[in-house]
XYZ file of C-alpha atoms in Angstrom:
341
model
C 62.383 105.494 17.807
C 60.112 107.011 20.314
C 61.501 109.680 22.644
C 62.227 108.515 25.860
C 60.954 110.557 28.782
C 62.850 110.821 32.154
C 61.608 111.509 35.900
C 64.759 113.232 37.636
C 64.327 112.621 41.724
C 66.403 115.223 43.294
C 67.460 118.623 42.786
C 70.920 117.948 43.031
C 73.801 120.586 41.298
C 75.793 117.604 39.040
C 72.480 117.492 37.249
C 73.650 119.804 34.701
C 76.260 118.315 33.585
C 75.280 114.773 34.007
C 72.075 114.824 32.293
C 70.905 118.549 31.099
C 74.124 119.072 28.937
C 74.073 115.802 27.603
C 70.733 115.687 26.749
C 71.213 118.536 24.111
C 73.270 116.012 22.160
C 70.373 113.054 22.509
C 67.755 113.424 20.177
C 65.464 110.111 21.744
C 66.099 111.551 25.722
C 64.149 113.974 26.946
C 63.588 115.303 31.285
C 59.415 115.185 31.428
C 59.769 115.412 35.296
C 61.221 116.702 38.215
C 60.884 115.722 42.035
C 62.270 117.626 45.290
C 61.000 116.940 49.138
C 59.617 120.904 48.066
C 57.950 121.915 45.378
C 59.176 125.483 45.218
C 62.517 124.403 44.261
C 61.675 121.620 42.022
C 59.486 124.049 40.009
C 62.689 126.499 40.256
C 64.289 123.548 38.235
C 61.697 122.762 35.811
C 61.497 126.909 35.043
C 65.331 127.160 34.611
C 66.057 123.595 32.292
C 62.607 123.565 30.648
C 60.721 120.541 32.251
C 57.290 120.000 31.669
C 56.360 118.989 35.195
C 57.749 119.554 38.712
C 56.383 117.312 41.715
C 56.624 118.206 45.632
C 57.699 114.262 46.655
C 59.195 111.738 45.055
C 56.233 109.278 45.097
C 54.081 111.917 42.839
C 56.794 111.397 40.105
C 57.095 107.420 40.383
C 53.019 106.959 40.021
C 53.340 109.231 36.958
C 52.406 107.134 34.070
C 54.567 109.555 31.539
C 57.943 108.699 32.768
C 60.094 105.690 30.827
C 63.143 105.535 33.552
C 64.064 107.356 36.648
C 67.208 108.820 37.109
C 68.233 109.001 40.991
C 70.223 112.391 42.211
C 69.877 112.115 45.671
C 72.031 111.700 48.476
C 74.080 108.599 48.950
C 71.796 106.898 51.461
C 68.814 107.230 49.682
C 70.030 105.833 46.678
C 68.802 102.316 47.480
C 65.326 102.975 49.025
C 64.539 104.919 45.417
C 65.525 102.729 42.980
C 63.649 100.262 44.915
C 61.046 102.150 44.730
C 60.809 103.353 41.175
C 61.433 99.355 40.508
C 58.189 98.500 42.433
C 56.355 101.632 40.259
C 57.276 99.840 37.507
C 60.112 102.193 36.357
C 63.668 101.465 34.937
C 66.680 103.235 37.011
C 69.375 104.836 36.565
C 71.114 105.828 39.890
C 74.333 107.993 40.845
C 77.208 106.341 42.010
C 77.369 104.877 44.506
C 74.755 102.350 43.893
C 74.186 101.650 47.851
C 76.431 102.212 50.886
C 76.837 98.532 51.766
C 76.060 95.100 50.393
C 73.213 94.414 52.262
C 71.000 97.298 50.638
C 72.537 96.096 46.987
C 71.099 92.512 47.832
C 67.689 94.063 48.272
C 68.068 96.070 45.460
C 68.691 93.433 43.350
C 66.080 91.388 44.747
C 64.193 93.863 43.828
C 65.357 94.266 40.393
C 64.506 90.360 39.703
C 61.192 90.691 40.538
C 60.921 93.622 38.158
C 62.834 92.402 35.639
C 63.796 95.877 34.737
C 67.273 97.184 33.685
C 69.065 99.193 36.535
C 72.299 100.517 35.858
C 74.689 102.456 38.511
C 75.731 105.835 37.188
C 79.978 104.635 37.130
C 80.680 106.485 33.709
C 83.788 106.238 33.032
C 83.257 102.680 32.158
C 81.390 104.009 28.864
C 84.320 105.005 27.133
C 86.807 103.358 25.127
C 90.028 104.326 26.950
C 89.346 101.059 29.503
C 89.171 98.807 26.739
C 92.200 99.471 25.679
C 94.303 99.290 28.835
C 92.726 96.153 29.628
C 93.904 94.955 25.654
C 97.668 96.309 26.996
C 97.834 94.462 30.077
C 96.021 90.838 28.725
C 98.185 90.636 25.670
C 101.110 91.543 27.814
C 102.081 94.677 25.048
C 104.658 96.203 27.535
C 105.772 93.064 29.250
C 104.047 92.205 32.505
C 102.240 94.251 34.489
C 104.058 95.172 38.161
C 102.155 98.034 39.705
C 98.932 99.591 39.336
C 98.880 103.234 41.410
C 95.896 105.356 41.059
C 95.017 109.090 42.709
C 91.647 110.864 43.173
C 91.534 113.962 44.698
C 89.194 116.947 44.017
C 89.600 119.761 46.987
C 86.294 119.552 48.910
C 84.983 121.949 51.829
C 81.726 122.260 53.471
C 82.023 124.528 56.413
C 79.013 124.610 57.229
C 78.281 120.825 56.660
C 75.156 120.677 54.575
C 76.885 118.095 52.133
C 75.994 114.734 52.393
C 79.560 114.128 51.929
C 80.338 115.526 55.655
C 78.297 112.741 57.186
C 79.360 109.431 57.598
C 75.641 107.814 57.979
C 75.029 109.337 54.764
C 77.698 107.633 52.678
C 80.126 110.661 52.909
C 83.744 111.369 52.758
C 86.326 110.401 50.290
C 86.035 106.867 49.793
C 82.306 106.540 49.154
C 83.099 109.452 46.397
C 86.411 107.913 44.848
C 86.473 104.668 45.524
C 83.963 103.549 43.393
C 85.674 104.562 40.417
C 89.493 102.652 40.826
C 86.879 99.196 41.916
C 85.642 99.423 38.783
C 88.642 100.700 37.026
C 90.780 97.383 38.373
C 87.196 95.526 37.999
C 87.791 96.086 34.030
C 90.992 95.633 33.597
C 92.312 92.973 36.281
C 89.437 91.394 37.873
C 88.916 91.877 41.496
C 89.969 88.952 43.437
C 92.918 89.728 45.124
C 94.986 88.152 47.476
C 94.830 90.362 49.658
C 94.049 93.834 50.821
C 94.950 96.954 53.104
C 93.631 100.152 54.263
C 94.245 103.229 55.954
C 92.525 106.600 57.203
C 92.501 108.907 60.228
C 88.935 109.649 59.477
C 89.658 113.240 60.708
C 86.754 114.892 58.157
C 83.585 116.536 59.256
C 81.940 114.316 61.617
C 84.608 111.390 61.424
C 84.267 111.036 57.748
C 87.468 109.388 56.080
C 89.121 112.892 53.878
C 91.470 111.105 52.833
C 91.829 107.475 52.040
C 94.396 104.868 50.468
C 94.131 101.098 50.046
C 96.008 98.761 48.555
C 94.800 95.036 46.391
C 97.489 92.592 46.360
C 96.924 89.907 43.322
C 98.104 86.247 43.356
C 100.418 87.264 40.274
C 102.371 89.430 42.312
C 100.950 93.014 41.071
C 99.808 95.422 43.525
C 96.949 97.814 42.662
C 97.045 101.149 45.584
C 95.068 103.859 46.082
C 94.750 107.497 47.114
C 91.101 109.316 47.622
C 91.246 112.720 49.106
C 89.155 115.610 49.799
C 92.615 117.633 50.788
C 94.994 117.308 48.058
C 95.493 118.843 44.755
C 93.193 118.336 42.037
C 94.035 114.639 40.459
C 92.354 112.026 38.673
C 95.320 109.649 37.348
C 95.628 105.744 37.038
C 99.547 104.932 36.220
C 100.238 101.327 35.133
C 103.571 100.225 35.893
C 105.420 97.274 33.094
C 108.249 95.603 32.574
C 109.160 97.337 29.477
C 107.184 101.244 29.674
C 104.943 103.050 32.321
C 101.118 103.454 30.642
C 99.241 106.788 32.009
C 95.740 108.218 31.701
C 95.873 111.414 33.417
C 93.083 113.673 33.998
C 90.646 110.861 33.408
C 87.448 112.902 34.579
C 87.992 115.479 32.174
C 85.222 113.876 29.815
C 82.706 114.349 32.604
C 83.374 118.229 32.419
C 81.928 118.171 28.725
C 83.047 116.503 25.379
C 87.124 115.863 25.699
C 89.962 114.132 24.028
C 91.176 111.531 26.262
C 94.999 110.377 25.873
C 96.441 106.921 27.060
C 100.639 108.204 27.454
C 102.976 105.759 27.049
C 106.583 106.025 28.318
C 109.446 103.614 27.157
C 111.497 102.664 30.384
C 114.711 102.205 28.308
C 114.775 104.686 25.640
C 112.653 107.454 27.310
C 110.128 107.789 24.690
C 106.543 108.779 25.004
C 103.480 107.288 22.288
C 100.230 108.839 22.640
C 96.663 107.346 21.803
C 93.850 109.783 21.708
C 90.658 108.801 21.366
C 88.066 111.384 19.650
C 86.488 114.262 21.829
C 83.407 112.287 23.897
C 81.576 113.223 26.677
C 81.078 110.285 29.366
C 77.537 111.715 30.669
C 76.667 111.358 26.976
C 78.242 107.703 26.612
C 76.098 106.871 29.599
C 73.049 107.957 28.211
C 73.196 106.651 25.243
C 74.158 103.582 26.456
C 71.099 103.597 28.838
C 68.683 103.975 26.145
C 69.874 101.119 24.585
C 69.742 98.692 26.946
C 66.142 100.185 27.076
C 65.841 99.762 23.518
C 67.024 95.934 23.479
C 70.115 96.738 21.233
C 72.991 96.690 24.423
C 73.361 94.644 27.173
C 73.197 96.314 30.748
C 76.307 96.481 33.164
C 75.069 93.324 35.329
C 74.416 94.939 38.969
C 76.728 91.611 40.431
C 79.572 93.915 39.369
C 78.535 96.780 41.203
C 77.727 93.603 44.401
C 81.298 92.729 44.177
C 82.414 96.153 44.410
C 80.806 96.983 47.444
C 82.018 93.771 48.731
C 85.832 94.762 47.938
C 84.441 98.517 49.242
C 83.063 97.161 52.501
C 86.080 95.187 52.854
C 88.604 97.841 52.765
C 86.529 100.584 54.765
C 86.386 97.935 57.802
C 90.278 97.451 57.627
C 90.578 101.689 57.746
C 88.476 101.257 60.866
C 89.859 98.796 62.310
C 93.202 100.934 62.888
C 91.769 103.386 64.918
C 91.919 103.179 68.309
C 89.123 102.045 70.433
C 87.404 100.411 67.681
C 85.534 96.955 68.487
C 86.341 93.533 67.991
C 85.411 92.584 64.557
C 83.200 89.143 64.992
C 83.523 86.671 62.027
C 86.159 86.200 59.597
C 89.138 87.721 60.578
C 89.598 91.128 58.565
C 92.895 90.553 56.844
C-alpha cells in the first residue's frame, strides 16, 4: 500500500492531536505539506512536526502535485470555500467539523463534490467508534424496553478575552452551538434518525459579539421520545448522552475522552428497579485514529464514505434550531416563509 501524503491548510492548535498524534500510529499516512496565510509560521510548523514542505497560501499547497488529500484546519467560515477548492485542484478532503455554517454553502459543496467525484468526509469523529453502534442496537431491539428520553450535555469552559477565536464571532461560525451541536445531530442522526416532529430552541446569545454561550434545544419524535440538549461555553466540563428506558437508564459519559488520545470508552447501564449497574467497555481507541484510518480507506476503495447528505440534513436540523433561538430575542425580524415552529 503506498503511503498516503497529506496537505494540512491551517495552522490551527487541535492539529496535534487530531492528526500529528495519530499519525504516529498510521503507518500508510504521512503530513508532506503545510499551508498558513504566512509563511513564517507555517515553516514554524513544518520545523516543530517534521513536514517536508511549508507554503505561504493555501493555493501553493492545492497546485502541489505531491499531496493525496487535504485536510482543512481553518476557521469555521472558510471551511466551505477550501474544500471547494482543493475539490476543483483535484484533491480529496477531509474538513473539521463543522462542514459549512449553513445549507446553502453544503449545497455548493456538494455540487462541487459531484463534479469531482472525489470522497469528502466532515471531520465528526465520534461516529468512528463502536460505542454508537451499540446504543443504536439497544434502542432498535428495544433491550431496555422503549426508549422515553434522550438528554445530552456539552460543555467545555471557553474564554477568549481578547477575542481572537473564531469562536467569539458570530459571522465566523462561533459560539457554542456551531462547536457542540454538531456532535448530538449526528449522535441522534445514528441512533434515531432525525425527523422529528418537532423542535425548540433557546439562547440569550450574551457571548462575545452576540455569539450563543450557551445553547439548548429540544427534537420531539412522532413516537413520543424527546431528544434535548445543552451546549455551553460556561459550564463545567461535560460531554454525556443519557438514554432514558422503560426498564434502565443507558449512559456514555465523558464521550470525548477518546479524542484526548487512545481511551477505554464505557456504555453504563443502570437497572431502574433493582439499582444495578452493567458496564460495556470497549478496548482503548483513539477517535482521531479511527478517523484516519477510516479516511484512507475510503481512499483505498475498501470502506464506504459517510455520504455528505447526512452532514446536509444536519445543517438543515442545525439551521432550523439556531433560527428558533433567534427568533426569541427581542427585536428580531419577521421570519418570511414557512412558519418556524
Amino acid at each position: 500500500m503506498r503511503k498516503k501524503r497529506i496537505g494540512v491548510l491551517g495552522c490551527a492548535r487541535i492539529l496535534d492531536r487530531a492528526l500529528f498524534t495519530p499519525l504516529k500510529s498510521l503507518e500508510p499516512l504521512s503530513v508532506h505539506a503545510i499551508a498558513s496565510r504566512t509563511k513564517p509560521k507555517a515553516e514554524s510548523y513544518a520545523e516543530k512536526y517534521g513536514i517536508p514542505r511549508a507554503f505561504g497560501g493555501y493555493e501553493e499547497l492545492l497546485a502541489c502535485g505531491e499531496i493525496d488529500f487535504v485536510y482543512i484546519a481553518l476557521s469555521n467560515e472558510l471551511h466551505a470555500e477550501w474544500a471547494i477548492r482543493a475539490l476543483q485542484a483535484g484533491k480529496p478532503v477531509l474538513v473539521e467539523k463543522p462542514i459549512c455554517l449553513n445549507t446553502e454553502e453544503l449545497r455548493r459543496l456538494m455540487d462541487a463534490q459531484a463534479a469531482s467525484g472525489l470522497p469528502v468526509l466532515e471531520g465528526l469523529m465520534v461516529q468512528h467508534h463502536p460505542w454508537q453502534s451499540e446504543i443504536k442496537r439497544m434502542v432498535d431491539r428495544n433491550a431496555y424496553g422503549g426508549l422515553l428520553e434522550v438528554r445530552s450535555q456539552i460543555s467545555v469552559p471557553f474564554r477568549d478575552p481578547e477575542r481572537q477565536n473564531y469562536r467569539s464571532f458570530p459571522e465566523r461560525g462561533g459560539g457554542a452551538f456551531y462547536d457542540f451541536g454538531c456532535y448530538w445531530l449526528q449522535f441522534l442522526q445514528a441512533v434515531l434518525g432525525l425527523e422529528p416532529a418537532g423542535c425548540d430552541a433557546e439562547s440569550d446569545f450574551a457571548g462575545p459579539g452576540g455569539c450563543d454561550w450557551t445553547f439548548r434545544a429540544s427534537l420531539d419524535y412522532a413516537g413520543g421520545v424527546r431528544a434535548e440538549l445543552v451546549a455551553s461555553f460556561e459550564l463545567p466540563m461535560i460531554s454525556r448522552h443519557t438514554l432514558e428506558f422503560e426498564h434502565a437508564v443507558v449512559t456514555v459519559d465523558d464521550f470525548f475522552r477518546a479524542s484526548l488520545g487512545t481511551h477505554r470508552m464505557t456504555i453504563r447501564v443502570r437497572d431502574k428497579q433493582s439499582g444495578a449497574v452493567e458496564k460495556l467497555a470497549f478496548e482503548p481507541q483513539n477517535y482521531f485514529v479511527n478517523q484516519l484510518a477510516f479516511f484512507s480507506g475510503v481512499l483505498d476503495g475498501t470502506k464506504s464514505n459517510v455520504p455528505l447528505a447526512q452532514s446536509y440534513e444536519r445543517m438543515a436540523v442545525h439551521e432550523r434550531l439556531l433560527t428558533l433561538a433567534r427568533a426569541k430575542l427581542p427585536g428580531y425580524p419577521p421570519a418570511s416563509g414557512e412558519p418556524l415552529t
